[in-house]
């Protein structure tokens, strides 16, 4: 058998390892955020720029000042083109791996993203037990491994793009019954229906067919926030609910059975925001999710 010289063999092994390995940051799927955009992703960009030493106001509006900072960051990191657009090349350089015990603007960026998915965290830049619990809950719901509370490239990408372990894509993606049921049950959430069925074309059923991924993630985040309080879903995407853009049928709403622990969590942590036309008392979470007390259940609109 012919043998390679040791030096040649070492070089060959190194090259083979480089070809076979795919860095997580490179393989990840990242959103595109640019001038004119607004919202949580823009705030995340701004907080991460602050963490990287490019001070900018974190107001959630991608204006000329933010674009100038992005261009400076891209130029300093050898990125091309230097276009002020935060996409697949810029995100992996911009994100900061954070974990419990860390503090600062990168943690604020994380907390903004977790809140966009239904968490109720103070954006204080302190990675404490609450933030750790929310991260682990998200990692579990997104089928990430390991579920370790450490926010690295894979978790950042899933938070920002809605990606995960094969159960759905972005926050606007629609899940099948089995996909949503798997996410919810793995978090300890149960559901019931008068017809003991999941056919979305029957009002006697509780269906998750066509549920938005963001709504499923929001329900999981709520379960982690209430801890040992049991959550039972009594309404999903099935027919029989009121119509509208942010409706059950379009995957934005879930109904939760009344429980004193759930009610105490909602009224104790979310802001009272008035009374709906049908008399339901409204509470709004920092994420923008709206909780309506309909008497025998909580009607929750997940806006993320």
Short mmCIF file of C-alpha atoms in Angstrom, two decimals:
data_model
loop_
_atom_site.label_atom_id
_atom_site.label_comp_id
_atom_site.label_asym_id
_atom_site.label_seq_id
_atom_site.Cartn_x
_atom_site.Cartn_y
_atom_site.Cartn_z
CA UNK A 1 0.00 0.00 0.00
CA UNK A 2 1.46 3.38 -1.02
CA UNK A 3 1.78 5.86 1.86
CA UNK A 4 1.75 9.69 1.65
CA UNK A 5 4.57 11.59 3.32
CA UNK A 6 3.43 12.88 6.71
CA UNK A 7 3.45 16.55 5.63
CA UNK A 8 1.36 15.83 2.53
CA UNK A 9 -1.09 13.75 4.54
CA UNK A 10 -1.51 16.57 7.07
CA UNK A 11 -2.24 19.12 4.34
CA UNK A 12 -4.71 16.75 2.67
CA UNK A 13 -6.52 16.17 5.99
CA UNK A 14 -6.78 19.90 6.64
CA UNK A 15 -8.18 20.56 3.18
CA UNK A 16 -10.70 17.73 3.53
CA UNK A 17 -11.86 19.07 6.90
CA UNK A 18 -12.31 22.53 5.43
CA UNK A 19 -14.40 21.19 2.57
CA UNK A 20 -16.60 19.01 4.80
CA UNK A 21 -17.23 21.59 7.50
CA UNK A 22 -19.87 24.27 6.97
CA UNK A 23 -19.75 27.05 9.53
CA UNK A 24 -23.16 27.66 11.13
CA UNK A 25 -22.98 31.38 10.42
CA UNK A 26 -22.43 30.72 6.72
CA UNK A 27 -25.15 28.08 6.45
CA UNK A 28 -27.70 30.14 8.34
CA UNK A 29 -30.59 31.95 6.69
CA UNK A 30 -30.69 35.67 7.40
CA UNK A 31 -33.29 38.37 6.70
CA UNK A 32 -32.57 41.53 4.74
CA UNK A 33 -32.98 44.84 6.62
CA UNK A 34 -32.39 48.15 4.85
CA UNK A 35 -33.10 51.87 4.81
CA UNK A 36 -36.80 52.63 5.24
CA UNK A 37 -37.54 49.53 7.31
CA UNK A 38 -39.03 49.75 10.79
CA UNK A 39 -39.63 47.41 13.69
CA UNK A 40 -37.94 44.88 15.93
CA UNK A 41 -35.35 43.73 13.39
CA UNK A 42 -34.20 47.33 12.91
CA UNK A 43 -33.93 47.81 16.69
CA UNK A 44 -31.88 44.61 16.79
CA UNK A 45 -29.51 45.95 14.12
CA UNK A 46 -29.16 49.20 16.05
CA UNK A 47 -28.44 47.52 19.39
CA UNK A 48 -25.89 45.22 17.74
CA UNK A 49 -24.20 48.19 16.08
CA UNK A 50 -23.96 49.77 19.55
CA UNK A 51 -22.47 46.54 20.89
CA UNK A 52 -19.88 46.62 18.10
CA UNK A 53 -18.91 50.22 18.90
CA UNK A 54 -20.96 52.00 16.22
CA UNK A 55 -23.23 54.14 18.38
CA UNK A 56 -26.69 54.79 16.99
CA UNK A 57 -30.13 55.40 18.48
CA UNK A 58 -32.20 52.25 18.91
CA UNK A 59 -35.54 53.69 17.77
CA UNK A 60 -36.56 50.91 15.39
CA UNK A 61 -36.41 53.20 12.34
CA UNK A 62 -33.75 52.48 9.69
CA UNK A 63 -32.88 56.02 8.62
CA UNK A 64 -29.77 57.71 7.17
CA UNK A 65 -27.86 57.59 10.49
CA UNK A 66 -28.32 53.84 10.85
CA UNK A 67 -27.42 53.29 7.21
CA UNK A 68 -24.21 55.30 7.66
CA UNK A 69 -23.24 53.19 10.69
CA UNK A 70 -23.94 49.97 8.78
CA UNK A 71 -21.74 51.17 5.91
CA UNK A 72 -18.94 52.03 8.34
CA UNK A 73 -19.24 48.60 9.95
CA UNK A 74 -19.21 46.85 6.56
CA UNK A 75 -16.16 48.80 5.43
CA UNK A 76 -14.25 48.08 8.65
CA UNK A 77 -15.00 44.36 8.36
CA UNK A 78 -13.97 44.02 4.73
CA UNK A 79 -17.49 43.29 3.51
CA UNK A 80 -18.52 43.87 -0.09
CA UNK A 81 -20.55 45.62 -1.26
CA UNK A 82 -20.54 48.42 1.28
CA UNK A 83 -24.21 49.20 0.66
CA UNK A 84 -25.74 49.79 4.08
CA UNK A 85 -27.99 46.74 3.68
CA UNK A 86 -27.91 44.17 6.49
CA UNK A 87 -28.18 40.77 4.84
CA UNK A 88 -26.50 37.38 4.67
CA UNK A 89 -22.95 38.74 4.61
CA UNK A 90 -23.38 41.38 7.32
CA UNK A 91 -25.43 39.54 9.97
CA UNK A 92 -22.79 36.89 10.82
CA UNK A 93 -20.26 39.66 11.47
CA UNK A 94 -22.73 41.80 13.40
CA UNK A 95 -24.26 39.28 15.81
CA UNK A 96 -22.69 38.68 19.22
CA UNK A 97 -22.90 35.34 21.02
CA UNK A 98 -24.49 35.93 24.42
CA UNK A 99 -25.43 33.76 27.39
CA UNK A 100 -26.66 34.00 30.95
CA UNK A 101 -24.60 36.49 32.96
CA UNK A 102 -23.83 38.76 30.00
CA UNK A 103 -24.90 42.40 29.92
CA UNK A 104 -25.01 45.17 27.34
CA UNK A 105 -26.54 46.15 24.03
CA UNK A 106 -26.18 42.70 22.43
CA UNK A 107 -28.42 41.33 25.19
CA UNK A 108 -30.89 44.15 24.52
CA UNK A 109 -30.92 43.09 20.85
CA UNK A 110 -31.74 39.56 21.96
CA UNK A 111 -34.50 40.69 24.33
CA UNK A 112 -36.12 42.72 21.54
CA UNK A 113 -36.25 39.63 19.35
CA UNK A 114 -37.60 37.42 22.13
CA UNK A 115 -40.32 39.99 22.86
CA UNK A 116 -41.22 40.03 19.17
CA UNK A 117 -41.97 36.34 19.58
CA UNK A 118 -44.20 36.75 22.62
CA UNK A 119 -41.85 37.03 25.60
CA UNK A 120 -42.48 39.71 28.20
CA UNK A 121 -38.92 40.77 29.03
CA UNK A 122 -37.61 44.11 30.16
CA UNK A 123 -35.14 45.33 27.52
CA UNK A 124 -32.54 46.05 30.18
CA UNK A 125 -29.46 44.38 28.72
CA UNK A 126 -29.14 41.93 31.63
CA UNK A 127 -29.15 38.25 30.60
CA UNK A 128 -30.77 36.80 33.71
CA UNK A 129 -32.90 33.78 34.49
CA UNK A 130 -35.96 35.14 32.67
CA UNK A 131 -34.06 35.75 29.44
CA UNK A 132 -32.38 32.35 29.74
CA UNK A 133 -35.76 30.65 30.16
CA UNK A 134 -37.17 32.48 27.13
CA UNK A 135 -34.14 31.51 25.01
CA UNK A 136 -34.43 27.85 25.99
CA UNK A 137 -38.15 27.90 25.27
CA UNK A 138 -37.53 29.36 21.83
CA UNK A 139 -34.73 26.91 21.08
CA UNK A 140 -37.04 24.05 21.99
CA UNK A 141 -39.93 25.37 19.89
CA UNK A 142 -37.61 25.91 16.92
CA UNK A 143 -36.16 22.39 17.23
CA UNK A 144 -32.65 23.74 17.79
CA UNK A 145 -30.01 21.58 19.41
CA UNK A 146 -28.62 21.85 21.97
CA UNK A 147 -31.24 23.64 24.07
CA UNK A 148 -28.61 25.37 26.17
CA UNK A 149 -29.68 29.02 26.50
CA UNK A 150 -26.61 30.17 24.53
CA UNK A 151 -27.48 32.51 21.66
CA UNK A 152 -25.01 31.87 18.86
CA UNK A 153 -25.36 31.98 15.05
CA UNK A 154 -27.99 29.22 14.82
CA UNK A 155 -30.25 30.74 17.46
CA UNK A 156 -29.79 34.29 16.16
CA UNK A 157 -30.70 33.14 12.64
CA UNK A 158 -33.79 31.28 13.86
CA UNK A 159 -34.93 34.27 15.91
CA UNK A 160 -34.43 36.72 13.06
CA UNK A 161 -35.69 34.59 10.18
CA UNK A 162 -38.07 32.23 11.90
CA UNK A 163 -35.98 29.23 10.83
CA UNK A 164 -35.60 26.13 12.93
CA UNK A 165 -35.35 22.39 12.66
CA UNK A 166 -37.62 21.74 9.72
CA UNK A 167 -41.05 22.59 11.11
CA UNK A 168 -41.59 25.85 9.29
CA UNK A 169 -39.81 28.91 8.04
CA UNK A 170 -40.39 32.58 8.73
CA UNK A 171 -42.80 34.07 11.23
CA UNK A 172 -45.37 34.48 8.46
CA UNK A 173 -45.16 30.81 7.39
CA UNK A 174 -48.18 28.59 7.94
CA UNK A 175 -47.91 25.31 9.78
CA UNK A 176 -49.69 22.05 9.22
CA UNK A 177 -51.77 20.46 11.98
CA UNK A 178 -49.00 18.00 12.84
CA UNK A 179 -46.24 20.64 12.81
CA UNK A 180 -48.13 22.99 15.13
CA UNK A 181 -49.30 20.17 17.40
CA UNK A 182 -45.71 18.98 17.80
CA UNK A 183 -44.46 22.46 18.73
CA UNK A 184 -47.26 23.02 21.24
CA UNK A 185 -47.19 19.61 22.88
CA UNK A 186 -43.42 19.71 23.30
CA UNK A 187 -43.91 22.89 25.35
CA UNK A 188 -46.53 21.24 27.55
CA UNK A 189 -49.55 22.97 25.98
CA UNK A 190 -52.74 20.93 25.63
CA UNK A 191 -55.90 21.52 23.60
CA UNK A 192 -59.51 20.42 23.59
CA UNK A 193 -62.64 20.68 21.42
CA UNK A 194 -66.29 19.81 21.86
CA UNK A 195 -66.04 17.46 18.89
CA UNK A 196 -62.68 15.93 19.89
CA UNK A 197 -61.39 16.66 16.38
CA UNK A 198 -58.99 18.87 14.40
CA UNK A 199 -60.83 19.48 11.12
CA UNK A 200 -60.59 23.22 10.42
CA UNK A 201 -63.80 23.06 8.37
CA UNK A 202 -65.84 22.12 11.45
CA UNK A 203 -66.65 24.65 14.17
CA UNK A 204 -66.79 21.82 16.73
CA UNK A 205 -63.08 21.15 16.28
CA UNK A 206 -59.90 22.84 17.46
CA UNK A 207 -57.58 23.00 14.48
CA UNK A 208 -54.01 24.27 14.02
CA UNK A 209 -53.97 23.74 10.27
CA UNK A 210 -52.75 27.04 8.78
CA UNK A 211 -51.57 28.48 12.11
CA UNK A 212 -48.80 31.06 11.69
CA UNK A 213 -45.41 30.02 13.02
CA UNK A 214 -45.24 33.27 15.00
CA UNK A 215 -48.52 32.38 16.72
CA UNK A 216 -47.21 28.95 17.70
CA UNK A 217 -43.97 30.52 18.95
CA UNK A 218 -45.99 33.10 20.89
CA UNK A 219 -48.03 30.37 22.58
CA UNK A 220 -44.85 28.52 23.55
CA UNK A 221 -43.32 31.72 24.92
CA UNK A 222 -46.49 32.33 26.95
CA UNK A 223 -46.27 28.81 28.39
CA UNK A 224 -42.69 29.36 29.47
CA UNK A 225 -43.63 32.72 30.97
CA UNK A 226 -46.43 31.24 33.11
CA UNK A 227 -44.31 28.29 34.22
CA UNK A 228 -46.33 25.60 35.94
CA UNK A 229 -49.65 27.15 34.96
CA UNK A 230 -51.43 24.78 32.61
CA UNK A 231 -52.43 26.17 29.20
CA UNK A 232 -55.27 24.60 27.24
CA UNK A 233 -56.15 25.85 23.76
CA UNK A 234 -59.86 25.75 22.95
CA UNK A 235 -59.84 27.52 19.60
CA UNK A 236 -57.53 27.69 16.61
CA UNK A 237 -57.95 28.11 12.87
CA UNK A 238 -61.26 26.25 12.55
CA UNK A 239 -64.31 27.89 11.02
CA UNK A 240 -66.87 29.69 13.16
CA UNK A 241 -64.77 32.61 14.43
CA UNK A 242 -65.08 36.27 13.45
CA UNK A 243 -63.54 37.24 10.12
CA UNK A 244 -60.80 39.82 9.56
CA UNK A 245 -57.14 40.18 8.71
CA UNK A 246 -55.91 39.31 12.20
CA UNK A 247 -58.33 36.42 12.59
CA UNK A 248 -58.39 32.80 13.68
CA UNK A 249 -58.82 31.71 10.06
CA UNK A 250 -55.65 33.55 9.02
CA UNK A 251 -53.62 31.95 11.79
CA UNK A 252 -53.20 34.98 14.04
CA UNK A 253 -55.42 33.95 16.98
CA UNK A 254 -55.66 31.22 19.58
CA UNK A 255 -58.22 30.83 22.38
CA UNK A 256 -57.01 29.69 25.82
CA UNK A 257 -59.25 28.19 28.50
CA UNK A 258 -59.73 30.38 31.56
CA UNK A 259 -57.37 29.66 34.45
CA UNK A 260 -56.73 31.93 37.43
CA UNK A 261 -52.96 31.61 37.04
CA UNK A 262 -53.16 32.66 33.38
CA UNK A 263 -55.47 35.57 34.18
CA UNK A 264 -53.17 36.73 36.98
CA UNK A 265 -50.19 36.61 34.64
CA UNK A 266 -51.94 38.63 31.93
CA UNK A 267 -53.46 41.28 34.20
CA UNK A 268 -50.34 41.52 36.34
CA UNK A 269 -47.80 41.88 33.53
CA UNK A 270 -49.55 43.37 30.49
CA UNK A 271 -50.96 46.86 30.04
CA UNK A 272 -54.71 47.40 30.21
CA UNK A 273 -55.68 48.75 26.79
CA UNK A 274 -59.42 49.34 26.93
CA UNK A 275 -62.58 47.48 26.05
CA UNK A 276 -63.32 45.90 22.67
CA UNK A 277 -66.60 46.59 20.87
CA UNK A 278 -68.07 43.32 22.15
CA UNK A 279 -67.23 44.21 25.75
CA UNK A 280 -64.06 42.10 26.07
CA UNK A 281 -61.41 43.67 28.31
CA UNK A 282 -58.11 44.09 26.48
CA UNK A 283 -54.50 43.79 27.65
CA UNK A 284 -51.49 44.35 25.40
CA UNK A 285 -48.06 42.76 25.91
CA UNK A 286 -44.79 44.59 25.10
CA UNK A 287 -44.54 42.36 22.02
CA UNK A 288 -47.81 43.82 20.72
CA UNK A 289 -49.81 40.63 21.31
CA UNK A 290 -53.36 41.44 22.43
CA UNK A 291 -55.22 39.45 25.11
CA UNK A 292 -59.02 39.78 25.16
CA UNK A 293 -61.06 38.43 28.10
CA UNK A 294 -64.15 36.93 26.47
CA UNK A 295 -65.53 35.56 29.74
CA UNK A 296 -65.00 31.82 29.32
CA UNK A 297 -61.65 32.06 27.53
CA UNK A 298 -58.82 34.40 26.57
CA UNK A 299 -58.78 35.34 22.90
CA UNK A 300 -55.13 36.05 22.01
CA UNK A 301 -53.94 37.82 18.87
CA UNK A 302 -50.29 37.15 18.06
CA UNK A 303 -49.06 40.09 16.00
CA UNK A 304 -45.38 39.07 15.70
#
